[in-house]
Amino acid sequence: QVQLVESGGGLVQAGGSLRLSCAASGRPFSNYAMGWFRQVPGKQREFVAAITWSGGYTYYADSVKGRFTISRDNAENTAYLQMNNLKPEDTAVYYCAAESRGVGSTRSREYDYWGQGTQVTVSS
């Protein structure tokens, strides 16, 4: 089992920045790829970004490319999502997830463990 806890969400004005953290415990963190997804009420969970187990490869949804950066610190068992130039349409609950193959995926069903989510609200 892997337990994931997100933090760092909040209310920010458009154009501002937030940094989300995802702290992992349980099985070795470095075994897993990590992903960030987001969801608004009434819509499906949407892929945001993912990073492979080593951190050597990252990929992003087109909607956040150039504004968001995913990273990880395997020594600290933590993944991050730096979000810059935030827009009102980025408002959502953000979830981190762990994927046991280590390669990451844009598909939520490929992930084995999920955090409880953290709310991000961007005002215009």
PDB file of C-alpha atoms in Angstrom:
ATOM      1  CA  GLN A   1       0.000   0.000   0.000  1.00  0.00           C
ATOM      2  CA  VAL A   2       1.012   3.570  -0.689  1.00  0.00           C
ATOM      3  CA  GLN A   3      -0.560   6.485   1.141  1.00  0.00           C
ATOM      4  CA  LEU A   4      -0.594   9.843  -0.623  1.00  0.00           C
ATOM      5  CA  VAL A   5      -1.354  13.203   0.956  1.00  0.00           C
ATOM      6  CA  GLU A   6      -1.643  16.375  -1.120  1.00  0.00           C
ATOM      7  CA  SER A   7      -1.114  19.875   0.207  1.00  0.00           C
ATOM      8  CA  GLY A   8      -0.548  23.380  -1.086  1.00  0.00           C
ATOM      9  CA  GLY A   9      -3.911  24.155  -2.616  1.00  0.00           C
ATOM     10  CA  GLY A  10      -5.721  27.411  -2.003  1.00  0.00           C
ATOM     11  CA  LEU A  11      -7.190  30.559  -3.489  1.00  0.00           C
ATOM     12  CA  VAL A  12      -5.064  32.610  -5.887  1.00  0.00           C
ATOM     13  CA  GLN A  13      -5.696  35.368  -8.390  1.00  0.00           C
ATOM     14  CA  ALA A  14      -5.346  34.770 -12.098  1.00  0.00           C
ATOM     15  CA  GLY A  15      -1.704  35.020 -13.110  1.00  0.00           C
ATOM     16  CA  GLY A  16      -0.521  33.810  -9.725  1.00  0.00           C
ATOM     17  CA  SER A  17       1.306  30.667  -8.708  1.00  0.00           C
ATOM     18  CA  LEU A  18       0.855  27.721  -6.385  1.00  0.00           C
ATOM     19  CA  ARG A  19       3.008  24.717  -5.590  1.00  0.00           C
ATOM     20  CA  LEU A  20       1.266  21.475  -4.765  1.00  0.00           C
ATOM     21  CA  SER A  21       3.024  18.737  -2.818  1.00  0.00           C
ATOM     22  CA  CYS A  22       2.220  15.040  -2.627  1.00  0.00           C
ATOM     23  CA  ALA A  23       3.811  13.233   0.303  1.00  0.00           C
ATOM     24  CA  ALA A  24       4.015   9.449   0.006  1.00  0.00           C
ATOM     25  CA  SER A  25       4.415   6.759   2.614  1.00  0.00           C
ATOM     26  CA  GLY A  26       4.327   2.995   2.565  1.00  0.00           C
ATOM     27  CA  ARG A  27       6.087   1.125  -0.240  1.00  0.00           C
ATOM     28  CA  PRO A  28       9.264   2.648  -1.727  1.00  0.00           C
ATOM     29  CA  PHE A  29       8.305   5.876  -3.442  1.00  0.00           C
ATOM     30  CA  SER A  30      10.954   5.507  -6.131  1.00  0.00           C
ATOM     31  CA  ASN A  31       9.194   2.400  -7.488  1.00  0.00           C
ATOM     32  CA  TYR A  32       6.284   4.458  -8.742  1.00  0.00           C
ATOM     33  CA  ALA A  33       5.578   6.942 -11.458  1.00  0.00           C
ATOM     34  CA  MET A  34       3.558   9.865 -10.189  1.00  0.00           C
ATOM     35  CA  GLY A  35       0.742  11.719 -11.823  1.00  0.00           C
ATOM     36  CA  TRP A  36      -1.406  14.740 -11.156  1.00  0.00           C
ATOM     37  CA  PHE A  37      -5.036  14.881 -12.201  1.00  0.00           C
ATOM     38  CA  ARG A  38      -7.803  17.379 -11.595  1.00  0.00           C
ATOM     39  CA  GLN A  39     -11.557  17.285 -11.438  1.00  0.00           C
ATOM     40  CA  VAL A  40     -14.387  19.765 -11.358  1.00  0.00           C
ATOM     41  CA  PRO A  41     -17.913  18.840 -10.272  1.00  0.00           C
ATOM     42  CA  GLY A  42     -19.870  17.121 -12.994  1.00  0.00           C
ATOM     43  CA  LYS A  43     -16.828  16.374 -15.150  1.00  0.00           C
ATOM     44  CA  GLN A  44     -14.455  13.465 -15.514  1.00  0.00           C
ATOM     45  CA  ARG A  45     -11.093  13.467 -13.851  1.00  0.00           C
ATOM     46  CA  GLU A  46      -8.582  15.081 -16.202  1.00  0.00           C
ATOM     47  CA  PHE A  47      -4.900  14.313 -16.663  1.00  0.00           C
ATOM     48  CA  VAL A  48      -2.559  17.176 -15.835  1.00  0.00           C
ATOM     49  CA  ALA A  49       1.025  15.861 -15.657  1.00  0.00           C
ATOM     50  CA  ALA A  50       3.097  12.760 -14.973  1.00  0.00           C
ATOM     51  CA  ILE A  51       6.681  11.889 -14.145  1.00  0.00           C
ATOM     52  CA  THR A  52       8.485   8.566 -14.413  1.00  0.00           C
ATOM     53  CA  TRP A  53       9.958   6.773 -11.407  1.00  0.00           C
ATOM     54  CA  SER A  54      13.402   8.277 -11.941  1.00  0.00           C
ATOM     55  CA  GLY A  55      12.181  11.721 -12.862  1.00  0.00           C
ATOM     56  CA  GLY A  56      13.851  11.340 -16.217  1.00  0.00           C
ATOM     57  CA  TYR A  57      10.753  11.875 -18.278  1.00  0.00           C
ATOM     58  CA  THR A  58       7.783  14.149 -17.801  1.00  0.00           C
ATOM     59  CA  TYR A  59       4.678  14.815 -19.820  1.00  0.00           C
ATOM     60  CA  TYR A  60       1.838  17.271 -19.657  1.00  0.00           C
ATOM     61  CA  ALA A  61      -1.654  17.985 -20.840  1.00  0.00           C
ATOM     62  CA  ASP A  62      -1.662  20.566 -23.611  1.00  0.00           C
ATOM     63  CA  SER A  63      -3.732  22.887 -21.448  1.00  0.00           C
ATOM     64  CA  VAL A  64      -0.949  23.249 -18.863  1.00  0.00           C
ATOM     65  CA  LYS A  65       2.174  22.837 -20.972  1.00  0.00           C
ATOM     66  CA  GLY A  66       4.576  25.718 -20.411  1.00  0.00           C
ATOM     67  CA  ARG A  67       2.805  26.802 -17.211  1.00  0.00           C
ATOM     68  CA  PHE A  68       2.990  23.750 -14.924  1.00  0.00           C
ATOM     69  CA  THR A  69       6.046  21.734 -13.926  1.00  0.00           C
ATOM     70  CA  ILE A  70       5.992  18.315 -12.297  1.00  0.00           C
ATOM     71  CA  SER A  71       8.967  17.135 -10.283  1.00  0.00           C
ATOM     72  CA  ARG A  72       9.862  14.658  -7.571  1.00  0.00           C
ATOM     73  CA  ASP A  73      12.329  14.180  -4.779  1.00  0.00           C
ATOM     74  CA  ASN A  74      12.763  10.476  -4.157  1.00  0.00           C
ATOM     75  CA  ALA A  75      14.853  11.099  -1.051  1.00  0.00           C
ATOM     76  CA  GLU A  76      11.954  13.070   0.438  1.00  0.00           C
ATOM     77  CA  ASN A  77       9.216  10.746  -0.905  1.00  0.00           C
ATOM     78  CA  THR A  78       7.454  13.749  -2.369  1.00  0.00           C
ATOM     79  CA  ALA A  79       6.140  14.807  -5.749  1.00  0.00           C
ATOM     80  CA  TYR A  80       5.419  18.405  -6.690  1.00  0.00           C
ATOM     81  CA  LEU A  81       3.361  20.359  -9.148  1.00  0.00           C
ATOM     82  CA  GLN A  82       4.504  23.934  -9.670  1.00  0.00           C
ATOM     83  CA  MET A  83       1.685  25.910 -11.241  1.00  0.00           C
ATOM     84  CA  ASN A  84       2.440  29.304 -12.744  1.00  0.00           C
ATOM     85  CA  ASN A  85       0.314  31.815 -14.641  1.00  0.00           C
ATOM     86  CA  LEU A  86      -2.825  30.235 -13.253  1.00  0.00           C
ATOM     87  CA  LYS A  87      -6.115  30.767 -15.025  1.00  0.00           C
ATOM     88  CA  PRO A  88      -9.700  30.550 -13.748  1.00  0.00           C
ATOM     89  CA  GLU A  89     -10.152  27.389 -15.820  1.00  0.00           C
ATOM     90  CA  ASP A  90      -7.469  25.715 -13.687  1.00  0.00           C
ATOM     91  CA  THR A  91      -9.915  25.752 -10.772  1.00  0.00           C
ATOM     92  CA  ALA A  92     -10.443  22.153  -9.645  1.00  0.00           C
ATOM     93  CA  VAL A  93      -9.654  19.580  -7.016  1.00  0.00           C
ATOM     94  CA  TYR A  94      -6.153  18.316  -7.741  1.00  0.00           C
ATOM     95  CA  TYR A  95      -5.218  14.713  -7.026  1.00  0.00           C
ATOM     96  CA  CYS A  96      -1.875  12.993  -7.026  1.00  0.00           C
ATOM     97  CA  ALA A  97      -1.625   9.342  -7.941  1.00  0.00           C
ATOM     98  CA  ALA A  98       1.004   6.580  -7.982  1.00  0.00           C
ATOM     99  CA  GLU A  99       1.460   4.082 -10.804  1.00  0.00           C
ATOM    100  CA  SER A 100       3.337   0.858 -10.106  1.00  0.00           C
ATOM    101  CA  ARG A 101       4.812   0.283 -13.580  1.00  0.00           C
ATOM    102  CA  GLY A 102       6.969   3.349 -13.079  1.00  0.00           C
ATOM    103  CA  VAL A 103       6.424   4.811 -16.537  1.00  0.00           C
ATOM    104  CA  GLY A 104       3.405   7.006 -15.938  1.00  0.00           C
ATOM    105  CA  SER A 105       0.236   7.381 -17.962  1.00  0.00           C
ATOM    106  CA  THR A 106      -2.338   9.932 -19.024  1.00  0.00           C
ATOM    107  CA  ARG A 107      -5.098   7.454 -18.117  1.00  0.00           C
ATOM    108  CA  SER A 108      -6.417   7.551 -14.566  1.00  0.00           C
ATOM    109  CA  ARG A 109      -7.241   3.845 -14.609  1.00  0.00           C
ATOM    110  CA  GLU A 110      -3.530   3.030 -14.878  1.00  0.00           C
ATOM    111  CA  TYR A 111      -2.854   4.439 -11.416  1.00  0.00           C
ATOM    112  CA  ASP A 112      -2.947   2.263  -8.345  1.00  0.00           C
ATOM    113  CA  TYR A 113      -3.116   4.729  -5.462  1.00  0.00           C
ATOM    114  CA  TRP A 114      -4.722   8.136  -5.037  1.00  0.00           C
ATOM    115  CA  GLY A 115      -4.598  10.966  -2.556  1.00  0.00           C
ATOM    116  CA  GLN A 116      -7.644  12.700  -1.144  1.00  0.00           C
ATOM    117  CA  GLY A 117      -7.249  15.831  -3.256  1.00  0.00           C
ATOM    118  CA  THR A 118      -6.573  19.494  -2.622  1.00  0.00           C
ATOM    119  CA  GLN A 119      -8.730  22.369  -3.844  1.00  0.00           C
ATOM    120  CA  VAL A 120      -7.257  24.993  -6.148  1.00  0.00           C
ATOM    121  CA  THR A 121      -9.381  28.046  -6.861  1.00  0.00           C
ATOM    122  CA  VAL A 122      -8.261  30.735  -9.293  1.00  0.00           C
ATOM    123  CA  SER A 123     -10.202  33.994  -9.233  1.00  0.00           C
ATOM    124  CA  SER A 124     -10.454  36.277 -12.239  1.00  0.00           C
TER     125      SER A 124
END
